[in-house]
JSON list of C-alpha atoms in Angstrom, two decimals:
[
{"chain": "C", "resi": 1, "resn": "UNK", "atom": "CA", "xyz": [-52.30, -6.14, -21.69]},
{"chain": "C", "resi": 2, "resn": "UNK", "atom": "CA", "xyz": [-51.43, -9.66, -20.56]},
{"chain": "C", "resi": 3, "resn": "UNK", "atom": "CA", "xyz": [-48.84, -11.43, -22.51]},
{"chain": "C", "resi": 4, "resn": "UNK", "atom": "CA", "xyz": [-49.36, -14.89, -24.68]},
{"chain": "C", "resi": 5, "resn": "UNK", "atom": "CA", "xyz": [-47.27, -16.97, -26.82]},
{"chain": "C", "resi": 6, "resn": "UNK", "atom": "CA", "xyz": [-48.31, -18.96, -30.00]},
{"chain": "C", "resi": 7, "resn": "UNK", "atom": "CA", "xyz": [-47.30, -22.49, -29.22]},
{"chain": "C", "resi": 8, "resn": "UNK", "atom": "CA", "xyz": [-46.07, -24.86, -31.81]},
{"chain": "C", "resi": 9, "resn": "UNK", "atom": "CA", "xyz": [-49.07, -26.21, -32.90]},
{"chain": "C", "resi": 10, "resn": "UNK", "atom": "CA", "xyz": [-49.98, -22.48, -33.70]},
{"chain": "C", "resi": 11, "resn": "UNK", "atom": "CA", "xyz": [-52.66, -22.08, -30.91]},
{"chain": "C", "resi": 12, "resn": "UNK", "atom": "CA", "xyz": [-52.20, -18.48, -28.87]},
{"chain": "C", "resi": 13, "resn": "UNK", "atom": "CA", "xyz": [-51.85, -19.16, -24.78]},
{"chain": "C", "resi": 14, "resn": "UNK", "atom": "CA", "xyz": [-52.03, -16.92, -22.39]},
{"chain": "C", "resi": 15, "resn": "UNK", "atom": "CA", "xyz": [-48.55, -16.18, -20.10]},
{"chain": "C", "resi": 16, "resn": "UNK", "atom": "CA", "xyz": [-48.62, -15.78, -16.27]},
{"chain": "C", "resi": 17, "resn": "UNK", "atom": "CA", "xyz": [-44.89, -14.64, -16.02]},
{"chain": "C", "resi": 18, "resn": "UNK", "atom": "CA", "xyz": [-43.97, -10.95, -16.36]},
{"chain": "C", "resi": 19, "resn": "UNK", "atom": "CA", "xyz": [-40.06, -11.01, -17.04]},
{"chain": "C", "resi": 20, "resn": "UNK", "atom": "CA", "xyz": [-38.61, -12.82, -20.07]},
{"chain": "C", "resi": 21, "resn": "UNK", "atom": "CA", "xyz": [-36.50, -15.56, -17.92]},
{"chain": "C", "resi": 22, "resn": "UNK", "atom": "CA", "xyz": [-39.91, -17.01, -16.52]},
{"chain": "C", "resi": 23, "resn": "UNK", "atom": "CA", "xyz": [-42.00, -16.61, -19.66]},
{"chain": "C", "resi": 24, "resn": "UNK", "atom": "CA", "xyz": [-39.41, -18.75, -21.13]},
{"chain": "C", "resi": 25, "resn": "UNK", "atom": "CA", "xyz": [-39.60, -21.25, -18.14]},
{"chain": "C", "resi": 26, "resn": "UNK", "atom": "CA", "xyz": [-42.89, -21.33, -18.67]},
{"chain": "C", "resi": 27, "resn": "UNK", "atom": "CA", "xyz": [-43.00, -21.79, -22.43]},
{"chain": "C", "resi": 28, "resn": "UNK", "atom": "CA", "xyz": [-40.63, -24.42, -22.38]},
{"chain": "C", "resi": 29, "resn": "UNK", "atom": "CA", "xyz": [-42.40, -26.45, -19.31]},
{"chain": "C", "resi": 30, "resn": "UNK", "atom": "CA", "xyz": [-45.85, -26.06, -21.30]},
{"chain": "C", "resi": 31, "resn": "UNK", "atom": "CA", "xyz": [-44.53, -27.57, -24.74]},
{"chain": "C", "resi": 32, "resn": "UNK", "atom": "CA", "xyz": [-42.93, -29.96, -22.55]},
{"chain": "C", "resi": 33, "resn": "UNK", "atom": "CA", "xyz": [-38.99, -29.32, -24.12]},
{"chain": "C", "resi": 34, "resn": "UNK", "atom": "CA", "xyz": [-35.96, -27.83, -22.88]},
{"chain": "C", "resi": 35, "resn": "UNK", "atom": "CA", "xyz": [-35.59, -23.87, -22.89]},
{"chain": "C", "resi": 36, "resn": "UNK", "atom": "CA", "xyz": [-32.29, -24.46, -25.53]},
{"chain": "C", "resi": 37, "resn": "UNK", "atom": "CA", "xyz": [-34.42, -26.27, -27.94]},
{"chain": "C", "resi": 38, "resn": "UNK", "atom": "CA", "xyz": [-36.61, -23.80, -28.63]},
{"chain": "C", "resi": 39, "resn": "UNK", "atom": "CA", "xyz": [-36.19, -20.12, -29.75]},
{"chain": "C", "resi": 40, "resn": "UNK", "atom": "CA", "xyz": [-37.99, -17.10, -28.64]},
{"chain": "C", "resi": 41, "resn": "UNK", "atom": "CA", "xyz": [-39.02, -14.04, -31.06]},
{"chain": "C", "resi": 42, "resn": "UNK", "atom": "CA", "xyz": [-41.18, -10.64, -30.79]},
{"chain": "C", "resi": 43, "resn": "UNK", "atom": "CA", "xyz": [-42.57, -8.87, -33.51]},
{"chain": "C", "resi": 44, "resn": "UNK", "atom": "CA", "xyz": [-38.93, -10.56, -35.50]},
{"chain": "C", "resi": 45, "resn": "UNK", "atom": "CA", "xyz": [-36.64, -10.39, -33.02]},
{"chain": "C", "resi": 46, "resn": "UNK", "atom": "CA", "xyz": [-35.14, -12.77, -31.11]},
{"chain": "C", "resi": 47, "resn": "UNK", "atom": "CA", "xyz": [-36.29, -12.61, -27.48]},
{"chain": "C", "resi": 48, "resn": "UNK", "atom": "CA", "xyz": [-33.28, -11.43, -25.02]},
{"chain": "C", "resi": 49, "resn": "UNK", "atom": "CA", "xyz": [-33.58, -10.85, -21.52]},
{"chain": "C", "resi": 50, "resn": "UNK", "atom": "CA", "xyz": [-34.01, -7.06, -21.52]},
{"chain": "C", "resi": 51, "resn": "UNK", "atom": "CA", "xyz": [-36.64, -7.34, -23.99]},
{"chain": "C", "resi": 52, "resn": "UNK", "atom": "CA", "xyz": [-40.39, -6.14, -23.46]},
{"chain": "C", "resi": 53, "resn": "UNK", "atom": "CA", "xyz": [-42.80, -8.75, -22.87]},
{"chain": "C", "resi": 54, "resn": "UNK", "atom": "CA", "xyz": [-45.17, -6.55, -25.31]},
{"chain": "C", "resi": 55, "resn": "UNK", "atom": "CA", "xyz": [-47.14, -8.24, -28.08]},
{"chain": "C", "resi": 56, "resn": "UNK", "atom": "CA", "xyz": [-47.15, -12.23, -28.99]},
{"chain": "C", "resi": 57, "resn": "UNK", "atom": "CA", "xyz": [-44.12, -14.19, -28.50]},
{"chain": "C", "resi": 58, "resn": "UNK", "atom": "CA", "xyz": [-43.64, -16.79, -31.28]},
{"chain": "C", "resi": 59, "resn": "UNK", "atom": "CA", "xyz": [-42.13, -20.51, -30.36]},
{"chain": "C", "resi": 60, "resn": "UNK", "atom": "CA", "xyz": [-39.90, -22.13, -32.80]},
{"chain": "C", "resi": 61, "resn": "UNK", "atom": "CA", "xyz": [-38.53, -25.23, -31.95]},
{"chain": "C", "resi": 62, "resn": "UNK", "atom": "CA", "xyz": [-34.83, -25.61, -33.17]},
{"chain": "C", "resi": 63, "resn": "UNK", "atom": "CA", "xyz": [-34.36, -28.91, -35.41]},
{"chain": "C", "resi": 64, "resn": "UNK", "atom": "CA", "xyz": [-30.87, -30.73, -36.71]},
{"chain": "C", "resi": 65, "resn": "UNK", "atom": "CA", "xyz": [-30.40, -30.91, -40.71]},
{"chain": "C", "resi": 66, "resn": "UNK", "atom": "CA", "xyz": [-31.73, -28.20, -43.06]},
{"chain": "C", "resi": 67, "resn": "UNK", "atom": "CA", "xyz": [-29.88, -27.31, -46.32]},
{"chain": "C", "resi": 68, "resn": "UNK", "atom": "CA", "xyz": [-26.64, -29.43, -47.61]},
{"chain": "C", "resi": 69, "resn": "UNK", "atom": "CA", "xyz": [-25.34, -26.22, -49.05]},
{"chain": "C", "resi": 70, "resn": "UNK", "atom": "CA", "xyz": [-24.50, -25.82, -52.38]},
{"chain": "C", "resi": 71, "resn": "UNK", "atom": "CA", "xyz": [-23.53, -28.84, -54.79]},
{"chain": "C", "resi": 72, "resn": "UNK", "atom": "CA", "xyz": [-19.74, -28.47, -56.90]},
{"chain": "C", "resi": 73, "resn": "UNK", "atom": "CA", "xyz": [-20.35, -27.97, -60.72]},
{"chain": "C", "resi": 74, "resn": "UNK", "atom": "CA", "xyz": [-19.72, -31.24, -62.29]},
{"chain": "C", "resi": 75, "resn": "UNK", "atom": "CA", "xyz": [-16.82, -31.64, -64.24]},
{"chain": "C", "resi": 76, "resn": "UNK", "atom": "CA", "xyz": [-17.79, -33.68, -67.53]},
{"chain": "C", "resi": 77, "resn": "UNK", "atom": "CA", "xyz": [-14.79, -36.08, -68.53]},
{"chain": "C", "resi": 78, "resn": "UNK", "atom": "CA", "xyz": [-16.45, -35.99, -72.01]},
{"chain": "C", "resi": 79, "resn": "UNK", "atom": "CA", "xyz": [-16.67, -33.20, -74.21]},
{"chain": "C", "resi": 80, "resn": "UNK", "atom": "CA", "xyz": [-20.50, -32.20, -75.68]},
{"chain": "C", "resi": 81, "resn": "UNK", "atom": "CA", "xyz": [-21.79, -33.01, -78.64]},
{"chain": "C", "resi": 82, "resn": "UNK", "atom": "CA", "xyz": [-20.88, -30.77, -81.62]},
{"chain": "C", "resi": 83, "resn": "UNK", "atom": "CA", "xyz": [-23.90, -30.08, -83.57]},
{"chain": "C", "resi": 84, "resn": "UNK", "atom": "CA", "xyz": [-23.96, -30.95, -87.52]},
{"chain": "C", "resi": 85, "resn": "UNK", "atom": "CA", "xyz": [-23.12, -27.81, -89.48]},
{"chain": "C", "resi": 86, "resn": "UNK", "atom": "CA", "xyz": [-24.05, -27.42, -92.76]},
{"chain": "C", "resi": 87, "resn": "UNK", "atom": "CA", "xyz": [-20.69, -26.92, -95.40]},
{"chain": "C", "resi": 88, "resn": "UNK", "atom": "CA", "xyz": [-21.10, -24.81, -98.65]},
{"chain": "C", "resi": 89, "resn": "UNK", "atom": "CA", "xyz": [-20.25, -26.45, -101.55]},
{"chain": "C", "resi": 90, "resn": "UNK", "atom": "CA", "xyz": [-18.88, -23.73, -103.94]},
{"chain": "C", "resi": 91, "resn": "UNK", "atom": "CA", "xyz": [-19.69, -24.33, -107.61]},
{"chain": "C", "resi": 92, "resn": "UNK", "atom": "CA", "xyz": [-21.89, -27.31, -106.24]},
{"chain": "C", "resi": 93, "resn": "UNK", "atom": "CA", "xyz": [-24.04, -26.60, -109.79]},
{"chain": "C", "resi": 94, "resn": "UNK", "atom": "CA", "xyz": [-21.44, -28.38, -111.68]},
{"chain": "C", "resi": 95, "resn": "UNK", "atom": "CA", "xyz": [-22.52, -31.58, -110.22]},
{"chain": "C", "resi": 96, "resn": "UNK", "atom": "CA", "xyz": [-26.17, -31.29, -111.86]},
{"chain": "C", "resi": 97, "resn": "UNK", "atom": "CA", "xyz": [-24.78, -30.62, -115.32]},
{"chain": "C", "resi": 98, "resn": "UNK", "atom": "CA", "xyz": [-22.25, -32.00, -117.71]},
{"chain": "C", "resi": 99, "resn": "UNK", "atom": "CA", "xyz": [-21.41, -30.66, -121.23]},
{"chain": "C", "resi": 100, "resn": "UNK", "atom": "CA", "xyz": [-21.01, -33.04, -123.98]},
{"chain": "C", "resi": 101, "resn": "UNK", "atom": "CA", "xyz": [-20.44, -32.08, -127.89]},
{"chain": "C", "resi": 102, "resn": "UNK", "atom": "CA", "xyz": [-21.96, -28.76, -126.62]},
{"chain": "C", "resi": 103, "resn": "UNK", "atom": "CA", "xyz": [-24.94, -30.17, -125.75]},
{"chain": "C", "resi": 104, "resn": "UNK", "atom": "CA", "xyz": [-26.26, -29.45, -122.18]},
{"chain": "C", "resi": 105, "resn": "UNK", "atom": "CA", "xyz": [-27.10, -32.77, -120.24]},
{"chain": "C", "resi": 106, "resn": "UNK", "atom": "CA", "xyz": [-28.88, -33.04, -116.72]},
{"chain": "C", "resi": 107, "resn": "UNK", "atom": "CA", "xyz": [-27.41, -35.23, -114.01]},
{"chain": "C", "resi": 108, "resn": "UNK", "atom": "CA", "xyz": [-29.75, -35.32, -111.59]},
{"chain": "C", "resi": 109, "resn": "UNK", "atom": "CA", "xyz": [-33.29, -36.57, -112.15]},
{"chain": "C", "resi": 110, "resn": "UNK", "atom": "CA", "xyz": [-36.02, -33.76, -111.39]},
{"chain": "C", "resi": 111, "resn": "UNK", "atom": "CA", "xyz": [-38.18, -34.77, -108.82]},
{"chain": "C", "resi": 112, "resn": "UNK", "atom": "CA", "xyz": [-41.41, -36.34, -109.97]},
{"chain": "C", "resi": 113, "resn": "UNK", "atom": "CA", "xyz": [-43.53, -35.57, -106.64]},
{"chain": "C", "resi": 114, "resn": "UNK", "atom": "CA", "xyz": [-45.57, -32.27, -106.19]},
{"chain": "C", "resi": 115, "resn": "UNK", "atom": "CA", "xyz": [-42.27, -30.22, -106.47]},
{"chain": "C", "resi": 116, "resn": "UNK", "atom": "CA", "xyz": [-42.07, -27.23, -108.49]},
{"chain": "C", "resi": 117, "resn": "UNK", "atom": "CA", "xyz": [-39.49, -27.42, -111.42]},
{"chain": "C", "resi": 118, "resn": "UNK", "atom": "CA", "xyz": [-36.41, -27.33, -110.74]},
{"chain": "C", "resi": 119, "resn": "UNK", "atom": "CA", "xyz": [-35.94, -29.22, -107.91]},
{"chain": "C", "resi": 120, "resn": "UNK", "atom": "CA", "xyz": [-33.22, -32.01, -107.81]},
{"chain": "C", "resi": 121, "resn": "UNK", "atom": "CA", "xyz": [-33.32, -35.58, -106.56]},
{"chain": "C", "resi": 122, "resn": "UNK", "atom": "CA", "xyz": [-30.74, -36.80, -104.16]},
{"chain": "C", "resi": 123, "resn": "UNK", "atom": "CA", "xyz": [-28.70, -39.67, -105.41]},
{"chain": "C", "resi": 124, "resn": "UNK", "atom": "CA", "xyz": [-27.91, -42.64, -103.05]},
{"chain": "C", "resi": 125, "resn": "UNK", "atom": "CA", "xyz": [-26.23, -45.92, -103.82]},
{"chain": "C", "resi": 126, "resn": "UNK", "atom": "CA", "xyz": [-29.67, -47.65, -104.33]},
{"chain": "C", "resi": 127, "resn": "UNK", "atom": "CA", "xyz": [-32.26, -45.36, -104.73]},
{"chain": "C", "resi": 128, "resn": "UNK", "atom": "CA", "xyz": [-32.39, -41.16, -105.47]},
{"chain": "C", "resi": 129, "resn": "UNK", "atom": "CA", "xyz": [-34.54, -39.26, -102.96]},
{"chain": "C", "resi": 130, "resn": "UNK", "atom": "CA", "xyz": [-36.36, -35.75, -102.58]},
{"chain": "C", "resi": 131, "resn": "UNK", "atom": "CA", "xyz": [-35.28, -33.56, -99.58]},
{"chain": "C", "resi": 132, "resn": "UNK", "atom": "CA", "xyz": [-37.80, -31.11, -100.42]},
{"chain": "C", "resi": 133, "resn": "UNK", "atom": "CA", "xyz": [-41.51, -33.33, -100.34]},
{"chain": "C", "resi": 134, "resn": "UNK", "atom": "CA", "xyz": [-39.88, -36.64, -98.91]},
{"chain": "C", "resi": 135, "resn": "UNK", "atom": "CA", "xyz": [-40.37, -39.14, -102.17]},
{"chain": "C", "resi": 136, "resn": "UNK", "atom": "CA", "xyz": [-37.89, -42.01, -102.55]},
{"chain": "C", "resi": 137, "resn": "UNK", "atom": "CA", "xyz": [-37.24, -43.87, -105.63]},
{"chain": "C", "resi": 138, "resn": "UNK", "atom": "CA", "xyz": [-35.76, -47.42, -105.71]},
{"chain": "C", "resi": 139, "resn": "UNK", "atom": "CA", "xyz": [-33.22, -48.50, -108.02]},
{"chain": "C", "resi": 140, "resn": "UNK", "atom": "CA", "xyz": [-34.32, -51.88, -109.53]},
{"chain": "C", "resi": 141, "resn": "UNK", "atom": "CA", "xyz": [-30.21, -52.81, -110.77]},
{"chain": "C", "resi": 142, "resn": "UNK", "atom": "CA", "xyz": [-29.22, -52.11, -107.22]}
]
């Protein structure tokens, strides 16, 4: 079997040397660079002088640059965002009702949207406003 090479272009030519030192002369005078530019492998291995000239010998060509390695972790001078959490208000039903001569009186306006009963309006300096379907009321005084 004669030997070949697959150039860089990725075309297979055939080789007239038999020992690895003028294949590699030869490779290197055909792709028209230097014999230390370019690196020599068999079937994954690098091509060494005792080697077999056996099977297809692949051309690389050896080229400057590649990866930067690996970037630091950046170190953030300002601390993240704390998310809004939500704070119980114990006994927070007081605030809907008041008490007066032992009569039961409501604080909060009921909303008048398509809520179900029971639901309370939000009260803001000018107007009072549903959480639940969205509807604000303006104050007229305000």
């Amino acid at each position: 079997m004669r030997p070949s090479y697959i150039s860089l272009l990725g075309d297979r030519r055939p080789l007239a040397a038999r020992n690895v030192e003028a294949a590699k002369a030869e490779i290197a005078h055909n792709e028209n660079m230097s014999v230390e530019a370019l690196s020599f492998s068999v079937n994954g291995l690098l091509l060494e002088d005792e080697t077999l000239l056996a099977g297809d010998i692949i051309v690389a060509a050896e080229v400057d640059g590649g990866a930067k390695g690996k970037k630091k972790k950046k170190n953030y001078t300002t601390p993240k965002h704390v998310s809004h959490k939500r704070r119980k208000v114990k006994l927070a039903i007081l605030k809907y009702y008041s008490i007066n001569d032992g009569k039961i009186q409501n604080l909060r306006t009921n909303c008048i949207g398509n809520c179900p009963d029971g639901v309370k309006m939000a009260i803001h300096h000018n107007r009072s406003h549903c959480g639940r379907c969205g509807i604000t009321m303006f104050k007229e005084d305000a």
